[in-house]
Coordinates of C-alpha atoms in Angstrom, one line a residue:
Chain A
M1 CA 7.1 -34.5 -10.9
S2 CA 7.0 -31.7 -13.3
E3 CA 7.8 -28.3 -11.8
Y4 CA 5.0 -25.9 -11.2
L5 CA 7.0 -22.8 -12.3
S6 CA 10.1 -22.6 -14.4
A7 CA 13.6 -22.8 -12.8
A8 CA 14.2 -19.5 -14.4
V9 CA 12.1 -17.8 -11.7
P10 CA 14.4 -15.6 -9.7
F11 CA 15.6 -16.8 -6.3
P12 CA 16.8 -13.7 -4.4
E13 CA 19.7 -14.1 -2.0
P14 CA 18.3 -14.8 1.5
R15 CA 18.7 -11.6 3.4
N16 CA 20.4 -13.0 6.6
Q17 CA 21.5 -16.2 8.3
D18 CA 18.0 -16.9 9.6
E19 CA 16.6 -17.0 6.1
R20 CA 19.6 -19.0 4.9
S21 CA 18.9 -21.6 7.6
F22 CA 15.3 -21.9 6.3
W23 CA 16.5 -22.6 2.8
A24 CA 19.3 -25.0 4.0
H25 CA 16.5 -27.1 5.5
C26 CA 14.5 -27.0 2.3
A27 CA 17.6 -28.3 0.5
Q28 CA 17.1 -31.4 2.6
K29 CA 13.4 -31.5 1.8
R30 CA 12.6 -30.3 5.3
L31 CA 10.0 -27.6 5.8
A32 CA 10.9 -26.1 9.2
F33 CA 10.0 -23.0 11.1
R34 CA 11.7 -21.3 14.0
R35 CA 10.0 -21.9 17.3
C36 CA 10.9 -20.0 20.4
T37 CA 11.9 -22.4 23.1
S38 CA 10.9 -19.9 25.9
C39 CA 7.3 -19.3 24.9
G40 CA 6.6 -21.7 22.0
H41 CA 5.7 -19.1 19.4
T42 CA 6.5 -20.2 15.9
Q43 CA 7.4 -17.5 13.3
N44 CA 7.6 -17.0 9.6
P45 CA 9.6 -15.4 8.0
P46 CA 12.4 -16.1 10.6
L47 CA 13.6 -13.4 12.9
P48 CA 16.6 -13.3 15.1
L49 CA 14.4 -13.1 18.2
C50 CA 10.9 -14.0 19.3
P51 CA 8.4 -11.2 18.5
R52 CA 6.2 -12.4 21.4
C53 CA 8.7 -12.8 24.3
Q54 CA 11.9 -11.4 22.9
S55 CA 13.9 -14.5 23.6
T56 CA 16.8 -15.5 21.3
D57 CA 16.4 -19.2 22.2
Y58 CA 14.9 -21.2 19.4
E59 CA 14.7 -24.5 17.6
W60 CA 13.8 -25.4 14.1
I61 CA 10.7 -27.6 14.1
N62 CA 9.2 -29.5 11.2
A63 CA 6.0 -28.3 9.9
P64 CA 3.0 -30.7 9.7
D65 CA 2.7 -32.2 6.2
H66 CA -0.8 -30.9 5.9
A67 CA -2.1 -27.3 5.9
E68 CA -5.2 -25.4 5.2
L69 CA -5.6 -23.1 2.2
Y70 CA -5.9 -19.7 3.8
T71 CA -6.1 -17.5 0.7
Y72 CA -4.9 -17.4 -2.9
T73 CA -4.6 -15.5 -6.1
V74 CA -4.5 -16.6 -9.7
V75 CA -1.8 -14.6 -11.5
H76 CA -2.7 -13.7 -15.1
H77 CA -0.5 -10.7 -15.8
V78 CA 3.2 -11.6 -16.5
I79 CA 5.5 -9.5 -14.3
H80 CA 8.7 -11.5 -15.0
G81 CA 9.5 -13.3 -18.3
S82 CA 10.2 -16.6 -16.4
V83 CA 6.5 -17.1 -15.8
S84 CA 5.2 -16.2 -19.3
E85 CA 4.5 -19.9 -20.1
S86 CA 3.0 -20.5 -16.7
V87 CA 0.2 -18.0 -16.4
P88 CA -2.4 -18.3 -15.1
Y89 CA -0.8 -19.8 -12.0
I90 CA -1.8 -20.1 -8.4
V91 CA 0.0 -18.4 -5.5
A92 CA -1.4 -19.7 -2.3
V93 CA -1.1 -18.8 1.4
V94 CA -1.4 -21.9 3.5
M95 CA -2.0 -21.9 7.2
F96 CA -0.9 -24.3 9.9
P97 CA -3.5 -24.4 12.7
E98 CA -1.0 -26.5 14.8
L99 CA 1.5 -23.7 14.6
G100 CA -0.6 -21.0 16.0
G101 CA -2.0 -20.0 12.6
L102 CA 1.4 -19.5 11.0
R103 CA 1.1 -18.8 7.2
F104 CA 3.4 -19.7 4.4
V105 CA 3.4 -18.4 0.8
T106 CA 3.6 -21.3 -1.7
N107 CA 1.9 -22.8 -4.8
L108 CA -0.8 -25.4 -5.3
V109 CA 0.5 -27.8 -7.9
D110 CA -2.4 -30.1 -8.9
V111 CA -5.5 -28.0 -8.2
R112 CA -7.7 -26.7 -10.9
H113 CA -8.7 -23.0 -10.5
D114 CA -12.3 -23.9 -10.1
E115 CA -11.5 -26.5 -7.4
M116 CA -10.0 -24.0 -4.9
V117 CA -11.9 -23.6 -1.8
I118 CA -10.5 -21.6 1.1
G119 CA -10.1 -24.0 4.1
M120 CA -9.4 -27.0 1.9
R121 CA -6.7 -29.4 3.2
V122 CA -3.5 -29.5 1.2
S123 CA -0.4 -31.6 1.7
L124 CA 3.2 -30.8 1.3
V125 CA 5.1 -31.9 -1.8
W126 CA 8.7 -31.1 -2.8
E127 CA 9.8 -29.9 -6.2
A128 CA 13.4 -29.5 -7.4
F129 CA 14.1 -25.9 -8.2
K130 CA 17.8 -25.0 -8.9
D131 CA 21.2 -24.9 -7.3
G132 CA 20.2 -27.7 -4.9
V133 CA 17.2 -25.9 -3.6
Y134 CA 13.9 -27.7 -3.3
L135 CA 10.7 -25.7 -3.1
P136 CA 7.9 -26.7 -0.6
R137 CA 4.7 -26.7 -2.6
F138 CA 1.3 -28.1 -1.8
A139 CA -1.1 -30.5 -3.5
K140 CA -4.7 -31.6 -2.9
G141 CA -4.9 -33.2 0.5
R142 CA -5.8 -36.8 0.8
V143 CA -9.3 -37.3 2.2
E144 CA -9.0 -38.6 5.7
S145 CA -11.1 -41.6 6.7
Chain B
M1 CA -8.4 30.5 20.3
M2 CA -6.3 28.6 17.9
H3 CA -2.7 27.9 19.1
S4 CA -0.5 30.2 17.0
K5 CA 2.0 27.4 16.4
R6 CA -0.6 25.0 15.0
A7 CA 0.5 23.7 11.6
C8 CA -1.5 24.5 8.5
I9 CA -1.1 24.1 4.8
V10 CA -0.9 27.4 3.0
G11 CA 0.3 26.4 -0.5
I12 CA -0.4 23.6 -3.0
G13 CA 1.4 23.0 -6.2
Q14 CA 1.6 20.4 -8.9
T15 CA 3.1 19.7 -12.3
E16 CA 1.2 18.2 -15.2
Y17 CA 0.3 14.6 -14.6
T18 CA 0.8 12.1 -17.5
K19 CA 0.9 8.4 -18.1
W20 CA 4.2 6.9 -16.9
G21 CA 7.1 7.6 -19.1
K22 CA 5.5 10.6 -20.9
I23 CA 7.6 13.3 -19.3
T24 CA 11.0 13.1 -21.0
D25 CA 11.9 16.8 -21.5
R26 CA 12.9 17.4 -17.9
S27 CA 14.2 15.5 -15.0
E28 CA 12.3 14.1 -12.0
F29 CA 14.4 16.6 -9.9
Q30 CA 13.1 19.5 -12.1
L31 CA 9.5 18.3 -11.6
A32 CA 10.1 18.4 -7.8
C33 CA 11.3 22.0 -8.1
E34 CA 8.4 23.0 -10.4
A35 CA 5.8 21.6 -8.0
I36 CA 7.5 23.3 -5.0
Q37 CA 7.8 26.6 -6.9
K38 CA 4.1 26.5 -7.7
A39 CA 3.1 25.7 -4.1
V40 CA 5.3 28.6 -2.9
Q41 CA 3.6 31.0 -5.3
D42 CA 0.2 29.7 -4.4
A43 CA 1.0 30.6 -0.7
G44 CA 2.3 34.0 -1.7
L45 CA 5.8 33.1 -0.4
V46 CA 9.1 32.9 -2.2
T47 CA 11.4 29.9 -2.2
S48 CA 13.9 31.5 0.1
D49 CA 11.2 31.4 2.8
I50 CA 11.4 27.6 2.8
D51 CA 13.6 26.2 5.6
G52 CA 12.5 22.5 5.8
F53 CA 11.6 19.5 3.7
A54 CA 9.8 16.3 4.5
S55 CA 9.1 13.3 2.3
Y56 CA 8.7 9.5 2.3
S57 CA 9.1 6.4 0.3
N58 CA 12.8 7.2 -0.2
D59 CA 12.1 10.0 -2.6
R60 CA 15.1 10.4 -4.9
N61 CA 15.2 14.2 -4.7
E62 CA 17.1 15.1 -1.6
P63 CA 16.6 18.3 0.3
I64 CA 20.2 19.2 0.3
E65 CA 20.1 19.4 -3.5
L66 CA 16.7 21.1 -3.6
Q67 CA 18.1 23.7 -1.3
V68 CA 20.7 24.6 -3.8
A69 CA 18.4 24.7 -6.8
L70 CA 15.7 26.7 -5.0
G71 CA 18.1 29.2 -3.6
I72 CA 17.3 28.5 0.0
P73 CA 19.7 30.3 2.3
R74 CA 19.2 28.2 5.4
L75 CA 18.0 24.6 5.7
R76 CA 16.9 23.8 9.2
Y77 CA 14.9 20.6 8.8
S78 CA 15.3 17.6 6.5
A79 CA 13.2 14.6 7.3
M80 CA 12.4 11.3 5.6
L81 CA 9.8 8.8 6.8
W82 CA 11.4 5.3 6.6
G83 CA 10.0 2.7 4.4
G84 CA 6.4 1.8 3.6
G85 CA 6.2 2.8 0.0
G86 CA 3.3 5.2 -0.3
G87 CA 2.3 4.4 3.3
G88 CA 4.2 7.4 4.5
S89 CA 2.4 10.2 2.6
C90 CA 0.5 11.6 5.5
G91 CA 3.5 10.6 7.7
A92 CA 5.6 13.1 5.9
L93 CA 2.9 15.7 6.7
D94 CA 3.1 14.5 10.3
L95 CA 6.8 15.1 10.3
A96 CA 6.3 18.6 8.8
A97 CA 3.6 19.5 11.3
A98 CA 5.7 18.3 14.2
A99 CA 8.6 20.5 13.0
I100 CA 6.4 23.6 12.8
E101 CA 4.7 23.0 16.1
C102 CA 8.1 22.4 17.8
G103 CA 9.7 25.5 16.2
Q104 CA 12.3 23.4 14.4
A105 CA 11.4 25.1 11.1
D106 CA 9.0 27.9 9.9
C107 CA 8.1 26.7 6.4
V108 CA 8.3 23.1 5.5
V109 CA 7.7 21.6 2.1
V110 CA 6.1 18.1 1.8
F111 CA 6.5 16.7 -1.7
R112 CA 6.7 13.8 -4.0
S113 CA 8.1 13.7 -7.5
L114 CA 7.9 10.8 -9.9
A115 CA 9.2 10.3 -13.4
Q116 CA 8.6 6.6 -13.7
G117 CA 9.8 6.5 -17.3
Q118 CA 13.2 7.7 -16.0
F119 CA 13.4 5.4 -13.0
G120 CA 10.9 2.6 -13.4
R121 CA 7.4 1.7 -12.4
Y122 CA 6.4 0.4 -9.0
G123 CA 4.4 -2.4 -10.6
R124 CA 7.2 -3.8 -12.7
F125 CA 9.5 -6.6 -11.5
D126 CA 11.8 -5.3 -8.8
P127 CA 14.8 -7.6 -8.3
D128 CA 15.1 -6.6 -4.6
G129 CA 12.6 -9.1 -3.5
S130 CA 12.2 -11.8 -0.9
S131 CA 13.2 -15.5 -1.2
F132 CA 9.9 -16.2 0.6
C133 CA 7.9 -14.8 -2.3
F134 CA 9.8 -14.8 -5.6
P135 CA 10.4 -18.6 -6.0
F136 CA 6.6 -19.0 -5.8
G137 CA 6.0 -16.3 -8.5
L138 CA 4.8 -13.7 -6.0
F139 CA 6.4 -10.6 -7.4
S140 CA 4.3 -7.5 -7.4
P141 CA 2.1 -5.3 -5.1
A142 CA -1.0 -6.3 -7.0
Q143 CA -0.3 -10.0 -6.5
N144 CA 0.5 -9.5 -2.8
L145 CA -2.6 -7.5 -2.1
A146 CA -4.8 -9.8 -4.1
L147 CA -4.2 -12.3 -1.2
P148 CA -5.9 -10.4 1.7
T149 CA -8.5 -9.3 -0.9
R150 CA -9.5 -12.9 -1.6
R151 CA -9.6 -13.6 2.2
H152 CA -11.9 -10.5 2.7
M153 CA -14.2 -11.9 0.1
H154 CA -14.2 -15.3 1.9
E155 CA -14.7 -14.0 5.4
Y156 CA -17.3 -11.3 4.7
G157 CA -18.9 -12.2 1.3
T158 CA -17.4 -9.1 -0.3
K159 CA -18.0 -9.1 -4.1
V160 CA -16.0 -7.8 -7.0
E161 CA -18.9 -5.5 -7.8
H162 CA -18.1 -3.7 -4.5
F163 CA -14.6 -3.1 -5.7
G164 CA -16.0 -1.9 -9.0
E165 CA -18.1 0.7 -7.2
I166 CA -14.9 2.2 -5.9
A167 CA -13.4 2.3 -9.4
L168 CA -16.5 3.8 -10.9
T169 CA -16.6 6.5 -8.1
C170 CA -13.0 7.5 -8.7
R171 CA -13.6 7.7 -12.5
E172 CA -16.8 9.7 -12.1
N173 CA -15.0 12.3 -10.0
A174 CA -12.0 12.4 -12.4
Q175 CA -14.3 13.3 -15.2
R176 CA -14.9 16.7 -13.6
N177 CA -11.1 17.2 -13.0
P178 CA -9.2 18.6 -16.0
C179 CA -5.9 17.5 -14.5
A180 CA -7.0 13.8 -14.2
V181 CA -5.1 11.6 -16.6
M182 CA -8.1 9.3 -17.0
G183 CA -10.7 12.0 -16.9
R184 CA -11.9 11.7 -20.4
E185 CA -12.7 8.0 -20.3
A186 CA -16.0 7.0 -18.8
L187 CA -16.1 3.7 -16.9
D188 CA -19.2 1.5 -16.3
M189 CA -19.6 -1.7 -14.4
E190 CA -19.7 -3.9 -17.5
T191 CA -16.4 -2.4 -18.7
Y192 CA -14.9 -2.8 -15.2
L193 CA -16.0 -6.5 -15.0
N194 CA -14.7 -7.2 -18.5
S195 CA -11.3 -5.6 -17.8
R196 CA -8.5 -8.1 -18.0
M197 CA -7.5 -10.1 -14.9
I198 CA -4.2 -9.0 -13.4
S199 CA -4.0 -11.2 -10.3
D200 CA -7.4 -12.7 -9.5
P201 CA -9.5 -11.2 -7.9
L202 CA -7.8 -8.0 -9.0
R203 CA -8.7 -6.7 -12.5
L204 CA -7.0 -4.0 -14.4
F205 CA -9.5 -1.4 -13.2
D206 CA -8.9 -2.4 -9.5
C207 CA -5.3 -1.2 -10.0
C208 CA -4.1 2.4 -9.8
Q209 CA -2.3 4.0 -12.7
E210 CA 1.4 4.6 -12.9
N211 CA 2.3 8.2 -13.8
D212 CA 4.8 10.9 -14.1
G213 CA 4.3 14.1 -12.1
A214 CA 5.0 15.9 -8.9
C215 CA 3.1 17.8 -6.2
A216 CA 3.9 19.6 -3.1
V217 CA 2.3 21.4 -0.1
I218 CA 3.7 24.2 2.1
V219 CA 3.2 23.8 5.8
T220 CA 3.7 26.7 8.2
S221 CA 2.2 28.0 11.5
M222 CA -1.2 29.6 11.9
E223 CA 0.7 32.7 13.1
R224 CA 2.6 32.9 9.9
A225 CA -0.5 32.1 7.8
K226 CA -2.3 35.2 9.1
D227 CA 0.0 37.4 7.1
L228 CA -0.7 35.4 3.9
D229 CA -3.6 36.0 1.5
V230 CA -4.8 32.4 1.5
I231 CA -7.4 30.2 3.2
P232 CA -5.2 28.0 5.5
A233 CA -6.1 24.3 5.9
Q234 CA -5.3 23.2 9.3
V235 CA -3.4 19.9 10.0
I236 CA -5.9 19.0 12.7
A237 CA -4.0 15.7 13.3
A238 CA -1.6 13.4 11.5
A239 CA -0.3 10.0 12.5
H240 CA 1.9 7.3 11.2
G241 CA 2.8 3.8 12.3
A242 CA 1.8 0.2 12.1
G243 CA -0.1 -2.4 14.0
P244 CA 1.6 -5.7 15.0
G245 CA 3.2 -7.7 12.3
W246 CA 2.8 -5.3 9.3
G247 CA 6.5 -4.9 8.4
L248 CA 8.5 -7.8 7.1
S249 CA 5.6 -10.2 7.8
G250 CA 2.8 -8.0 6.4
A251 CA 0.6 -8.5 3.4
L252 CA 3.4 -7.2 1.2
G253 CA 5.8 -9.7 2.7
G254 CA 5.4 -12.9 4.7
Q255 CA 1.6 -12.7 4.9
N256 CA 1.7 -13.1 8.7
P257 CA 0.1 -10.2 10.4
P258 CA -2.3 -11.3 13.2
L259 CA -5.1 -13.4 11.8
E260 CA -7.7 -10.9 13.0
D261 CA -6.0 -8.1 11.0
Y262 CA -5.1 -10.1 7.9
A263 CA -8.1 -9.1 5.7
S264 CA -7.7 -5.4 6.5
S265 CA -5.8 -2.3 5.4
G266 CA -3.4 -2.6 8.3
A267 CA -4.5 0.9 9.5
R268 CA -6.4 -0.1 12.6
T269 CA -3.9 1.3 15.1
V270 CA -3.1 4.4 13.1
A271 CA -6.8 5.2 12.7
K272 CA -7.2 4.9 16.5
D273 CA -4.1 7.1 17.1
L274 CA -5.2 9.7 14.6
Y275 CA -8.7 10.2 16.1
A276 CA -7.4 10.0 19.7
K277 CA -5.0 12.9 19.1
V278 CA -7.9 15.3 18.8
G279 CA -10.9 13.5 20.2
M280 CA -12.5 13.2 16.9
G281 CA -14.0 10.2 15.0
P282 CA -15.4 9.1 11.7
K283 CA -18.6 11.1 12.4
D284 CA -16.6 14.3 12.2
V285 CA -15.3 13.6 8.7
D286 CA -17.1 15.2 5.8
V287 CA -15.0 13.9 2.9
A288 CA -12.1 11.4 2.6
Q289 CA -9.2 10.9 0.2
F290 CA -8.2 7.2 0.6
Y291 CA -4.9 6.0 -0.8
D292 CA -6.1 3.8 -3.7
N293 CA -3.3 1.5 -4.7
F294 CA -6.0 -1.1 -5.3
T295 CA -9.7 -0.8 -4.9
P296 CA -10.2 -3.5 -2.2
Q297 CA -7.7 -1.7 0.0
V298 CA -9.9 1.4 -0.1
L299 CA -12.8 -0.8 1.0
M300 CA -10.8 -2.1 3.9
S301 CA -9.6 1.4 4.7
I302 CA -13.2 2.6 5.0
E303 CA -13.7 -0.2 7.6
D304 CA -10.5 0.5 9.4
Y305 CA -11.1 4.2 9.7
G306 CA -14.4 3.4 11.3
F307 CA -17.0 4.4 8.7
C308 CA -18.6 1.0 9.0
E309 CA -17.8 -2.3 10.8
R310 CA -15.2 -4.8 9.6
G311 CA -16.8 -6.8 6.8
E312 CA -19.5 -4.2 6.0
G313 CA -17.4 -2.3 3.5
G314 CA -19.0 -4.0 0.5
P315 CA -22.7 -3.1 1.4
F316 CA -21.4 0.4 2.5
V317 CA -20.0 1.3 -0.9
S318 CA -22.8 -0.3 -2.8
D319 CA -25.3 1.8 -0.9
G320 CA -23.9 4.9 -2.6
H321 CA -22.2 6.4 0.5
I322 CA -18.9 7.1 -1.3
R323 CA -20.3 8.9 -4.3
A324 CA -20.1 12.7 -4.4
D325 CA -23.7 13.0 -3.1
G326 CA -23.2 10.3 -0.4
S327 CA -22.5 10.5 3.3
L328 CA -18.7 9.9 2.8
P329 CA -17.6 11.2 -0.6
I330 CA -14.2 9.8 -1.4
N331 CA -11.3 10.6 -3.8
T332 CA -13.0 13.7 -5.2
H333 CA -10.0 14.3 -7.5
G334 CA -10.3 10.8 -9.0
G335 CA -7.7 9.3 -6.8
H336 CA -4.7 7.3 -8.0
H337 CA -7.2 5.3 -10.0
S338 CA -8.2 8.1 -12.3
E339 CA -6.3 11.4 -11.5
A340 CA -2.7 10.3 -11.1
Y341 CA -0.6 8.0 -8.9
I342 CA 1.7 10.5 -7.1
H343 CA 2.0 8.2 -4.1
G344 CA -0.8 9.8 -2.1
M345 CA 0.7 13.3 -2.2
N346 CA -2.1 14.4 -4.6
H347 CA -4.6 13.2 -2.0
I348 CA -3.2 15.7 0.4
V349 CA -3.4 18.4 -2.2
E350 CA -7.1 17.5 -2.9
A351 CA -7.9 17.6 0.8
V352 CA -6.6 21.2 0.9
R353 CA -8.8 22.1 -2.1
Q354 CA -11.9 20.7 -0.3
I355 CA -11.1 22.9 2.7
R356 CA -10.6 25.9 0.4
G357 CA -13.8 25.1 -1.5
T358 CA -12.0 24.8 -4.9
S359 CA -12.3 21.1 -5.7
T360 CA -13.8 20.1 -9.1
T361 CA -16.0 17.8 -7.0
Q362 CA -16.6 20.2 -4.2
I363 CA -18.4 18.8 -1.2
K364 CA -20.7 21.5 0.2
G365 CA -19.9 22.4 3.8
A366 CA -16.7 20.3 3.9
E367 CA -14.9 21.2 7.1
V368 CA -12.9 18.1 7.8
C369 CA -11.2 15.9 5.3
L370 CA -9.6 12.5 6.1
V371 CA -6.6 11.5 4.1
S372 CA -5.0 8.1 4.3
G373 CA -1.5 6.9 3.3
G374 CA -0.8 3.6 1.5
P375 CA -2.7 0.6 2.9
G376 CA -1.6 -3.0 3.2
I377 CA 1.9 -2.0 4.3
G378 CA 3.7 -0.6 7.3
P379 CA 4.1 2.1 8.2
T380 CA 0.9 3.6 7.0
S381 CA -0.3 7.0 7.9
A382 CA -3.3 9.4 7.9
A383 CA -4.3 13.0 8.5
L384 CA -7.3 15.1 9.3
I385 CA -7.2 18.4 7.4
G386 CA -9.8 21.0 8.2
K387 CA -11.0 24.6 8.3
C388 CA -9.2 26.8 10.8

């Protein structure tokens, strides 16, 4: 699969061990979020404690492989040289109803700009990035029978 | 009778405003000093009367250095509101007013100085970003805030023409303001709609400018103001803060504030706190200066500060309410969009002009002006500034 954006796109150092854990899972093509084992709240980006009940007990749970398109933008103006050949490109926020409405910033890789409809189902795909990192992106969801 | 320790603004000062990078003959620090000197002169004070400073957004010009340059014999108060980009503009005023009312200082400067050519623009690529945004090409404030904007359009049927009405209103007001950087260029809806796309649905003319310039206000007590030959503008109330989930996970971060607050300015709790402090509400506001980083965030601010219901911002602006002759004139200086982007500090200056009766788009009978700090980010802030 071709990459949606160039591997020259900057990848900032994760800010702490919670964020490093997220990306370590992605390196194994696993999209996982931190869920509090006391109250069940799932969070993104990861925090060292649960914002709902303050517990530090957690587990990493796999995200469903489908999500809903919650909102998006089509980027036209080049902010960083690495995307100069990619514009216009889609940045999407997808939402997981099964995870309490948790949202995740990503891209839609195979969707024409005129096809985007908020609420459409999209499915998880993995694209190789760089330094062993895989990026969780989304593609048009299969129509369920 | 007015409490004698009540905080009021007695001086306003500003440098020239230019497009970003145009001020090269003097430093950003010098611009800060110039704006402060002008504000002090405007108040009929001298710089040695200053004993406190408050700013926000990690202003590079530190009070301890300003003290030396301005010949201030005794510094008693030096406050910075953490984080939030321009969200803290009215928060800095909040800090200054608190210092005055608690007696920690007698004369506090609130200021912002920007020489973007010397230090860089906000809208450019900033390498200090998040691994949760950058790998997906989400780099800039415009891109981030396009996301709740698109969601607002989806949830409420808001149209780009509604955002255009905000751009046109700012530009129309700027055309009466000789200090406005974009004051000589008219803007109509066709030009707005044809402006290049930045991050859909945000067009060029939804985005504020980036500029060089500085401005400052002098905050003191009502008691002190009585001895000055100025019309004081009372800080009726100021508030800063954030609702749940507007920090790391807000619209400028992980995009995970509560679902019911996502398509908003994030100012719901600050608006409530502001009004509750003095038992006032949107009906008491005669004119407003909304922090316009992007036009949709102004529309959402209008909703969050209670001038219409959530989702009704589009019809509200298209009905003409925000024009100079409307029920809620906004950004009478032209805003960031068309006067200059001094991170909301110029909105506070304009609020004082409205209360003094000296705005170039003066609203007749203006007694209370609402000012908001940067939306879409936490902390945000707001103030009510009015006649004494």
